Short mmCIF file of C-alpha atoms in Angstrom, two decimals:
data_model
loop_
_atom_site.label_atom_id
_atom_site.label_comp_id
_atom_site.label_asym_id
_atom_site.label_seq_id
_atom_site.Cartn_x
_atom_site.Cartn_y
_atom_site.Cartn_z
CA MET A 13 -30.28 7.98 -22.67
CA ASN A 14 -30.23 4.33 -23.24
CA ASP A 15 -30.11 1.65 -21.48
CA THR A 16 -26.82 0.43 -20.89
CA GLN A 17 -26.16 4.32 -20.02
CA ARG A 18 -29.08 4.11 -17.13
CA ALA A 19 -27.43 0.94 -16.15
CA ILE A 20 -23.99 3.29 -15.34
CA GLU A 21 -25.61 6.43 -13.94
CA HIS A 22 -27.78 3.85 -11.24
CA CYS A 23 -24.05 2.52 -10.11
CA PHE A 24 -23.29 5.77 -9.65
CA ALA A 25 -25.67 7.21 -8.16
CA GLN A 26 -26.21 4.57 -5.10
CA GLY A 27 -22.16 5.57 -5.07
CA TRP A 28 -20.65 1.95 -6.16
CA THR A 29 -17.00 3.19 -8.12
CA ASP A 30 -14.02 4.99 -8.17
CA GLY A 31 -15.27 8.29 -9.39
CA LEU A 32 -15.65 6.27 -13.44
CA PRO A 33 -18.63 4.52 -15.07
CA VAL A 34 -17.99 1.23 -13.44
CA VAL A 35 -19.86 -1.80 -15.28
CA PRO A 36 -23.06 -3.38 -14.12
CA CYS A 37 -22.75 -6.30 -13.10
CA ASP A 38 -25.99 -9.45 -13.01
CA ALA A 39 -26.98 -12.55 -12.35
CA ALA A 40 -25.19 -14.40 -14.79
CA ALA A 41 -22.45 -12.49 -15.15
CA LEU A 42 -21.56 -13.24 -11.42
CA ASP A 43 -22.31 -16.46 -12.48
CA ALA A 44 -19.25 -16.84 -15.49
CA VAL A 45 -16.95 -15.47 -12.69
CA LEU A 46 -17.91 -17.60 -9.75
CA ALA A 47 -16.91 -20.47 -12.25
CA ARG A 48 -13.92 -19.92 -12.58
CA VAL A 49 -12.81 -20.52 -9.90
CA ALA A 50 -12.61 -22.75 -6.96
CA ARG A 51 -13.94 -21.39 -4.22
CA ASP A 52 -16.67 -21.56 -1.54
CA PRO A 53 -19.14 -17.77 -3.02
CA ASP A 54 -19.19 -16.98 1.83
CA GLU A 55 -15.59 -17.50 2.06
CA VAL A 56 -14.03 -13.90 3.40
CA LEU A 57 -11.62 -13.54 1.80
CA LEU A 58 -10.47 -10.04 3.86
CA GLY A 59 -12.48 -9.28 7.29
CA MET A 60 -11.92 -6.68 8.76
CA PRO A 61 -13.47 -6.70 12.30
CA GLN A 62 -12.89 -2.33 13.28
CA ILE A 63 -14.88 -2.07 10.87
CA ASN A 64 -17.90 -4.54 10.88
CA ARG A 65 -17.31 -5.84 6.97
CA ALA A 66 -15.27 -8.55 4.52
CA VAL A 67 -14.79 -8.87 0.93
CA THR A 68 -16.48 -12.90 0.47
CA VAL A 69 -15.53 -14.31 -2.58
CA ARG A 70 -19.30 -13.50 -4.39
CA LEU A 71 -18.05 -9.35 -3.07
CA ALA A 72 -14.89 -10.15 -4.98
CA ALA A 73 -16.67 -11.65 -8.61
CA ILE A 74 -18.87 -8.08 -8.35
CA ASN A 75 -16.58 -6.24 -8.04
CA ALA A 76 -13.43 -7.66 -10.73
CA VAL A 77 -16.56 -7.53 -13.02
CA MET A 78 -17.69 -4.07 -12.31
CA ALA A 79 -14.08 -3.26 -12.72
CA GLY A 80 -14.15 -4.87 -16.28
CA CYS A 81 -12.49 -7.71 -15.70
CA LEU A 82 -13.74 -11.02 -17.70
CA PRO A 83 -14.30 -13.97 -15.94
CA GLU A 84 -10.70 -15.62 -16.36
CA TYR A 85 -9.05 -13.19 -15.12
CA PHE A 86 -10.45 -13.72 -11.85
CA PRO A 87 -8.06 -16.40 -10.45
CA VAL A 88 -6.18 -13.53 -9.92
CA VAL A 89 -7.55 -11.32 -8.19
CA VAL A 90 -8.78 -14.05 -6.00
CA ALA A 91 -5.21 -14.64 -5.32
CA ALA A 92 -5.03 -10.84 -4.99
CA TRP A 93 -7.05 -11.20 -2.56
CA ASP A 94 -4.93 -14.28 -0.75
CA SER A 95 -1.67 -12.49 -0.99
CA LEU A 96 -3.31 -9.12 0.99
CA ARG A 97 -4.36 -10.96 3.71
CA GLU A 98 -1.50 -12.31 4.24
CA GLU A 99 0.31 -9.47 3.72
CA GLY A 100 -1.22 -8.12 6.18
CA TYR A 101 -1.71 -4.51 6.44
CA PRO A 102 -5.00 -3.69 4.59
CA ARG A 103 -6.59 -5.76 7.41
CA LYS A 104 -5.03 -3.66 10.19
CA GLY A 105 -6.91 -0.80 8.53
CA ILE A 106 -3.71 0.98 6.84
CA TRP A 107 -6.40 1.40 3.90
CA GLN A 108 -8.41 3.97 6.45
CA SER A 109 -4.88 5.50 6.60
CA THR A 110 -4.14 9.61 6.45
CA THR A 111 -0.99 8.04 4.69
CA GLY A 112 -3.19 7.35 1.38
CA THR A 113 -1.82 3.48 0.11
CA ALA A 114 -2.11 1.43 -2.57
CA SER A 115 -2.04 -1.87 -3.05
CA LEU A 116 1.17 -2.76 -5.65
CA LEU A 117 -0.46 -6.16 -7.22
CA LEU A 118 3.26 -7.87 -8.82
CA VAL A 119 2.23 -10.52 -10.92
CA ASN A 120 4.36 -13.45 -12.71
CA GLY A 121 4.83 -17.35 -14.30
CA PRO A 122 2.65 -17.61 -17.16
CA VAL A 123 -0.97 -15.76 -16.50
CA ARG A 124 0.67 -12.30 -18.04
CA ARG A 125 0.70 -14.51 -21.07
CA GLU A 126 -2.07 -16.37 -20.77
CA LEU A 127 -4.41 -12.80 -19.49
CA GLY A 128 -2.47 -10.76 -21.25
CA VAL A 129 -0.36 -8.38 -18.05
CA ASN A 130 2.14 -5.89 -19.36
CA SER A 131 5.12 -6.75 -17.79
CA GLN A 132 6.88 -3.60 -20.10
CA GLY A 133 6.88 -0.25 -21.72
CA ASN A 134 3.98 2.07 -19.62
CA LEU A 135 4.19 -0.38 -17.32
CA PHE A 136 2.51 1.81 -14.17
CA GLY A 137 0.43 3.21 -16.86
CA PRO A 138 -2.66 2.62 -19.21
CA GLY A 139 -3.39 1.17 -21.70
CA PHE A 140 -3.54 -3.11 -21.46
CA ARG A 141 -6.92 -4.21 -19.36
CA ALA A 142 -6.03 -7.20 -17.44
CA ASN A 143 -3.63 -4.48 -14.94
CA ALA A 144 -6.21 -2.20 -15.36
CA THR A 145 -8.78 -3.89 -13.96
CA ILE A 146 -7.00 -6.45 -11.32
CA GLY A 147 -6.68 -4.29 -9.85
CA ARG A 148 -9.72 -1.74 -9.89
CA ALA A 149 -11.38 -4.65 -9.23
CA ILE A 150 -9.42 -4.47 -5.25
CA ARG A 151 -10.05 -1.22 -5.19
CA LEU A 152 -13.59 -1.16 -6.18
CA ALA A 153 -13.77 -4.05 -3.37
CA ALA A 154 -12.60 -1.76 -0.94
CA ILE A 155 -14.77 0.97 -1.25
CA ASN A 156 -18.60 -1.15 -1.55
CA SER A 157 -17.38 -4.20 0.19
CA LEU A 158 -15.67 -2.89 2.79
CA GLY A 159 -17.15 0.66 2.60
CA LEU A 160 -13.93 2.46 2.00
CA ARG A 161 -15.02 5.54 0.83
CA PRO A 162 -13.27 9.13 0.14
CA HIS A 163 -14.27 11.58 3.21
CA GLU A 164 -15.92 8.72 5.39
CA LEU A 165 -14.01 5.73 6.39
CA ASP A 166 -11.20 6.49 3.91
CA GLN A 167 -9.33 8.49 5.42
CA ALA A 168 -6.55 9.74 3.11
CA THR A 169 -5.21 13.40 3.39
CA GLN A 170 -4.10 12.84 -1.34
CA GLY A 171 -3.50 8.87 -1.58
CA THR A 172 -2.15 8.14 -4.73
CA PRO A 173 -2.85 7.74 -8.58
CA ALA A 174 -2.41 3.79 -7.71
CA LYS A 175 -5.79 4.11 -6.00
CA TYR A 176 -7.58 3.21 -9.45
CA THR A 177 -5.11 0.79 -10.72
CA ALA A 178 -1.81 -0.93 -9.40
CA CYS A 179 -0.73 -4.53 -11.13
CA ILE A 180 2.39 -4.92 -13.18
CA GLY A 181 3.91 -8.12 -14.33
CA GLU A 182 7.76 -8.54 -13.76
CA ASN A 183 8.99 -9.32 -17.99
CA GLU A 184 10.41 -12.90 -16.67
CA GLU A 185 11.57 -12.43 -20.69
CA GLU A 186 14.31 -9.48 -20.04
CA SER A 187 15.36 -10.14 -16.69
CA PRO A 188 18.90 -11.78 -16.32
CA TRP A 189 17.94 -12.54 -13.01
CA THR A 190 14.82 -15.01 -11.22
CA PRO A 191 11.84 -13.52 -11.76
CA LEU A 192 10.94 -12.64 -7.57
CA HIS A 193 8.13 -16.19 -7.00
CA VAL A 194 11.21 -18.84 -8.05
CA ASP A 195 13.05 -17.07 -5.59
CA PHE A 196 10.73 -17.35 -2.91
CA GLY A 197 10.95 -21.40 -3.81
CA LEU A 198 7.48 -21.13 -5.81
CA ALA A 199 8.77 -23.11 -9.54
CA PRO A 200 8.76 -20.80 -13.25
CA ASP A 201 6.01 -22.58 -14.98
CA ASP A 202 3.87 -21.82 -11.73
CA SER A 203 2.28 -17.85 -10.95
CA ALA A 204 1.65 -15.80 -8.52
CA VAL A 205 0.87 -12.61 -7.42
CA THR A 206 2.37 -10.77 -4.79
CA ALA A 207 0.66 -8.51 -3.05
CA MET A 208 2.96 -5.18 -1.84
CA THR A 209 1.16 -1.91 0.40
CA MET A 210 2.74 1.14 -1.10
CA ARG A 211 3.30 5.02 -1.08
CA SER A 212 5.22 6.06 -4.06
CA THR A 213 5.69 5.20 -7.25
CA VAL A 214 9.68 7.16 -7.46
CA HIS A 215 11.46 7.74 -11.27
CA ILE A 216 15.15 6.98 -10.91
CA GLU A 217 16.62 8.81 -14.31
CA ALA A 218 19.48 7.09 -14.57
CA ARG A 219 21.11 7.32 -18.98
CA HIS A 220 24.71 8.10 -18.37
CA THR A 221 25.75 5.61 -16.71
CA GLY A 222 27.70 2.33 -16.70
CA VAL A 223 28.86 2.23 -13.91
CA PRO A 224 27.25 -0.30 -11.47
CA GLU A 225 28.45 1.76 -8.30
CA GLN A 226 26.60 5.39 -10.07
CA LEU A 227 24.21 3.79 -10.77
CA LEU A 228 22.79 1.44 -7.06
CA PHE A 229 24.20 5.55 -5.99
CA ASP A 230 21.08 6.93 -7.77
CA VAL A 231 18.30 4.02 -7.07
CA ALA A 232 19.98 5.30 -3.13
CA GLY A 233 19.39 8.74 -3.74
CA THR A 234 15.55 7.91 -3.22
CA LEU A 235 15.53 4.74 -0.11
CA ALA A 236 16.88 6.76 1.61
CA ARG A 237 14.71 10.72 1.29
CA THR A 238 13.54 11.28 4.89
CA GLY A 239 10.30 12.33 3.82
CA ALA A 240 9.49 8.44 3.87
CA LEU A 241 10.02 8.41 7.46
CA LEU A 242 7.20 8.19 9.38
CA HIS A 243 8.05 4.88 10.61
CA GLN A 244 11.96 3.44 12.34
CA THR A 245 12.90 2.90 8.51
CA VAL A 246 11.11 2.67 5.88
CA SER A 247 11.67 -0.78 2.60
CA ALA A 248 11.31 -0.20 -0.75
CA CYS A 249 10.69 -2.86 -3.92
CA VAL A 250 12.63 -1.49 -6.76
CA VAL A 251 12.11 -1.87 -10.04
CA LEU A 252 14.47 -2.03 -12.28
CA CYS A 253 14.62 -1.81 -16.33
CA PRO A 254 15.75 -4.29 -17.94
CA GLU A 255 18.83 -2.17 -19.60
CA HIS A 256 19.74 -1.39 -15.55
CA ALA A 257 18.87 -4.78 -14.58
CA HIS A 258 22.06 -6.43 -17.37
CA LEU A 259 23.91 -3.76 -16.79
CA LEU A 260 24.09 -5.08 -13.17
CA ALA A 261 24.03 -9.15 -14.32
CA ASP A 262 26.89 -7.81 -16.89
CA ALA A 263 29.42 -7.23 -13.71
CA GLY A 264 27.93 -9.58 -11.56
CA TRP A 265 26.27 -8.66 -9.37
CA SER A 266 23.75 -10.70 -8.76
CA LYS A 267 20.05 -9.41 -7.13
CA ARG A 268 20.81 -10.19 -3.72
CA ASP A 269 24.23 -8.59 -4.14
CA VAL A 270 21.97 -5.32 -5.19
CA SER A 271 19.35 -6.12 -2.49
CA ARG A 272 23.01 -5.56 -0.22
CA HIS A 273 24.48 -2.44 -1.39
CA LEU A 274 21.53 -0.51 -1.84
CA TYR A 275 21.06 -0.84 1.96
CA GLU A 276 24.62 0.23 3.06
CA GLN A 277 24.23 2.86 1.20
CA SER A 278 20.44 4.19 2.68
CA PHE A 279 22.31 5.64 5.24
CA VAL A 280 21.31 8.68 6.31
CA ALA A 281 23.19 10.50 8.48
CA ARG A 282 22.38 12.14 12.12
CA GLU A 283 22.88 15.39 11.15
CA THR A 284 20.86 14.67 8.08
CA LEU A 285 17.28 13.29 10.69
CA ASP A 286 17.63 16.18 12.70
CA ARG A 287 17.10 18.96 9.41
CA ALA A 288 14.48 17.06 9.49
CA GLY A 289 12.91 16.61 12.67
CA LYS A 290 13.63 13.05 12.74
CA GLY A 291 17.17 11.99 14.78
CA ALA A 292 14.93 10.16 16.83
CA VAL A 293 11.66 7.72 17.26
CA SER A 294 9.09 7.84 19.86
CA GLN A 295 9.26 5.43 21.77
CA LYS A 296 5.39 5.30 22.09
CA SER A 297 4.68 5.38 18.34
CA HIS A 298 7.99 5.02 17.12
CA TRP A 299 7.68 7.43 14.35
CA ARG A 300 10.27 10.02 13.70
CA VAL A 301 10.64 12.59 16.04
CA ALA A 302 12.99 15.35 16.67
CA ARG A 303 15.44 15.01 19.80
CA ASP A 304 13.81 17.68 22.45
CA HIS A 305 10.20 15.51 21.96
CA PRO A 306 9.24 14.23 25.84
CA ASP A 307 9.20 10.35 24.55
CA ALA A 308 11.69 11.16 22.09
CA VAL A 309 14.77 8.01 22.03
CA VAL A 310 17.96 8.88 19.36
CA ASP A 311 18.13 5.26 17.42
CA ALA A 312 21.61 3.91 17.44
CA GLY A 313 22.39 3.08 14.03
CA ALA A 314 23.57 -1.10 12.53
CA ASP A 315 27.30 1.40 11.96
CA PRO A 316 28.68 1.76 15.06
CA GLU A 317 31.06 4.10 13.46
CA ARG A 318 28.31 6.52 12.11
CA ASP A 319 26.32 8.39 13.13
CA GLY A 320 23.24 8.41 12.12
CA ILE A 321 20.49 5.51 10.33
CA HIS A 322 19.73 2.70 7.22
CA THR A 323 16.78 3.74 6.58
CA MET A 324 16.59 0.15 6.04
CA THR A 325 16.21 -2.31 8.54
CA SER A 326 17.82 -4.86 6.47
CA PRO A 327 19.06 -6.18 3.09
CA ASP A 328 16.00 -7.75 3.36
CA ALA A 329 13.94 -4.48 2.96
CA VAL A 330 14.56 -3.79 -0.58
CA LEU A 331 13.12 -6.52 -3.43
CA VAL A 332 14.08 -5.80 -6.22
CA VAL A 333 12.23 -7.52 -9.90
CA VAL A 334 12.79 -6.00 -13.33
CA ALA A 335 10.20 -4.86 -15.84
CA GLY A 336 9.10 -2.20 -18.48
CA ALA A 337 10.30 -1.77 -21.08
CA SER A 338 14.16 -2.69 -22.82
CA ASN A 339 13.93 1.25 -24.51
CA SER A 340 16.16 3.48 -21.66
CA GLY A 341 17.67 3.53 -18.71
CA VAL A 342 14.71 4.07 -16.38
CA SER A 343 13.28 2.97 -13.32
CA ALA A 344 11.19 2.65 -10.19
CA VAL A 345 11.24 2.91 -6.37
CA VAL A 346 8.18 1.87 -5.32
CA GLU A 347 7.90 2.68 -1.18
CA THR A 348 5.93 0.77 0.38
CA PHE A 349 4.89 0.05 3.79
CA GLY A 350 6.78 -3.00 4.83
CA PRO A 351 8.47 -5.83 4.80
CA ARG A 352 10.67 -4.97 6.38
CA GLY A 353 12.38 -7.65 6.11
CA ASP A 354 10.28 -10.19 6.51
CA ARG A 355 8.69 -12.98 4.02
CA PRO A 356 7.10 -10.72 0.72
CA ALA A 357 3.38 -12.73 -0.03
CA VAL A 358 3.98 -14.42 -2.95
CA THR A 359 1.05 -15.83 -3.61
CA PRO A 360 -0.23 -18.81 -6.53
CA VAL A 361 -3.06 -18.71 -8.44
CA ALA A 362 -5.00 -21.49 -9.26
CA ALA A 363 -5.00 -22.99 -12.48
CA VAL A 364 -6.82 -20.79 -14.85
CA MET B 5 -15.79 0.38 32.08
CA PRO B 6 -16.52 4.28 31.16
CA THR B 7 -14.98 5.47 28.06
CA VAL B 8 -14.46 9.31 26.40
CA SER B 9 -13.25 8.59 22.35
CA VAL B 10 -11.11 11.21 21.39
CA CYS B 11 -11.19 12.94 17.94
CA THR B 12 -9.65 16.41 16.18
CA ASP B 13 -12.02 18.01 14.06
CA ALA B 14 -10.37 16.78 10.65
CA PHE B 15 -12.17 13.48 11.84
CA ARG B 16 -15.78 14.06 12.61
CA ILE B 17 -16.61 13.01 9.37
CA THR B 18 -14.86 9.37 10.19
CA ALA B 19 -15.98 9.11 13.40
CA GLU B 20 -19.66 9.17 12.65
CA ALA B 21 -18.92 6.87 9.98
CA MET B 22 -17.84 4.22 12.38
CA ALA B 23 -20.05 4.30 14.84
CA ARG B 24 -22.84 3.85 11.93
CA THR B 25 -20.93 1.08 11.29
CA TYR B 26 -20.73 0.07 14.43
CA GLY B 27 -24.73 0.29 15.11
CA PHE B 28 -24.45 3.58 17.11
CA PRO B 29 -25.81 6.79 14.52
CA GLY B 30 -25.71 9.85 17.22
CA PHE B 31 -22.48 8.45 19.46
CA GLN B 32 -21.08 10.68 21.27
CA TYR B 33 -17.49 11.24 21.89
CA ALA B 34 -14.65 14.47 21.83
CA SER B 35 -13.80 17.25 19.00
CA ILE B 36 -11.02 18.94 19.52
CA PRO B 37 -9.10 21.58 17.29
CA HIS B 38 -6.61 19.68 14.83
CA PRO B 39 -3.24 18.86 14.67
CA VAL B 40 -2.04 17.04 17.46
CA ALA B 41 0.44 15.25 16.34
CA SER B 42 2.82 18.73 15.96
CA LEU B 43 1.84 20.71 18.90
CA SER B 44 4.23 21.89 21.66
CA ALA B 45 3.97 19.51 25.38
CA GLU B 46 1.92 22.38 26.41
CA GLY B 47 -0.72 22.47 23.33
CA ILE B 48 -0.83 19.54 24.59
CA ALA B 49 -1.49 20.95 28.42
CA GLN B 50 -3.79 22.47 26.57
CA ARG B 51 -5.90 21.26 24.42
CA VAL B 52 -6.83 18.19 27.62
CA GLU B 53 -8.13 21.54 29.92
CA GLU B 54 -9.52 22.48 26.65
CA MET B 55 -11.47 19.26 26.61
CA LEU B 56 -12.30 18.24 30.67
CA PRO B 57 -15.54 19.81 30.30
CA ARG B 58 -16.85 17.29 27.67
CA LEU B 59 -14.76 13.97 28.59
CA LEU B 60 -17.12 15.11 31.74
CA GLU B 61 -20.22 15.25 30.34
CA ILE B 62 -20.00 12.61 27.63
CA LEU B 63 -18.66 10.37 31.23
CA GLY B 64 -22.20 11.74 32.80
CA VAL B 65 -19.37 13.37 35.53
CA GLU B 66 -22.40 16.42 37.71
CA GLU B 67 -19.86 18.79 38.96
#
């Protein structure tokens, strides 16, 4: 075994890994990464008082090296931590939960081109160093710095492959609409990271239609599935491929129109909820329960004419972004934990 | 106020990891059979009856 292999095996032996080999980090590598940001190495990026641990800028840098990041990626990694802190769910313990969530990082702006963040084909798949390692840098710090190891403080019942990495760029160049960071007040030339707590990524196969209402009915079927309803409602980031986005935009639909229509289509009849034993909500936990549960309250829907609920609290619970290749009608619904109408945690990236 | 932590046996490893994190290895808590979330009210009542002796033991109550 050579020195490199010995160092990698040492990291495995210490448990400093997501199961894949990590890049051993020395002081020079750490300094090169820290030099890319104007942040105090001791600054806490994300504290978790419930487990007495925190990720500092220094720890985030070490884990970024271990994940395989180039030093110039680090401003994006730091922005991702800033966004995760603002988004709020990780701080409250969601990374320890049985649900087994991951953190989706959406990258906007010129930094995508500068670092080679993929926003086109195989968006959620492998092959791109920036996407692979920026997302991995977050997970490795969760494991190594927060101690969220599976079977211990990470109690995920099944988890998701997105826990290895989930970092995508928005395909701004092929989108008919303004990008997400511009919708939330930044300039097109700014770069930003928006973190979202996610469960699944679900494919929407719709190569068959040119009718906006048919396409969105197809998408809404996933937004309205009862299996996603742990809480009273759900939220989603709908990642439209350029072909779908143009189909909608060419017919005069704005992103807001799409969100509003998907919200309206997310209606689930009470009878359907009852068949899944989710026709009511617990007064204490606000989780969905059957009507005969001792703590149950039947939650009135937004539409008094129909007995049932919208799975979304409002159109704001559906974020619409454009990404993927311009080669087919395949989009995705990313099932998120919030924002259920809150402002997404769009966070500027400091100059690289 | 004297308290006792209660968790189901599926969370023993996590509970012990949390105890170590806070510097209390060997922390005493009550463990009951999993699951609880899908139990009926009668099932919950039965779990409570079964765990009571252990709760009292951890609290140091002598009958």
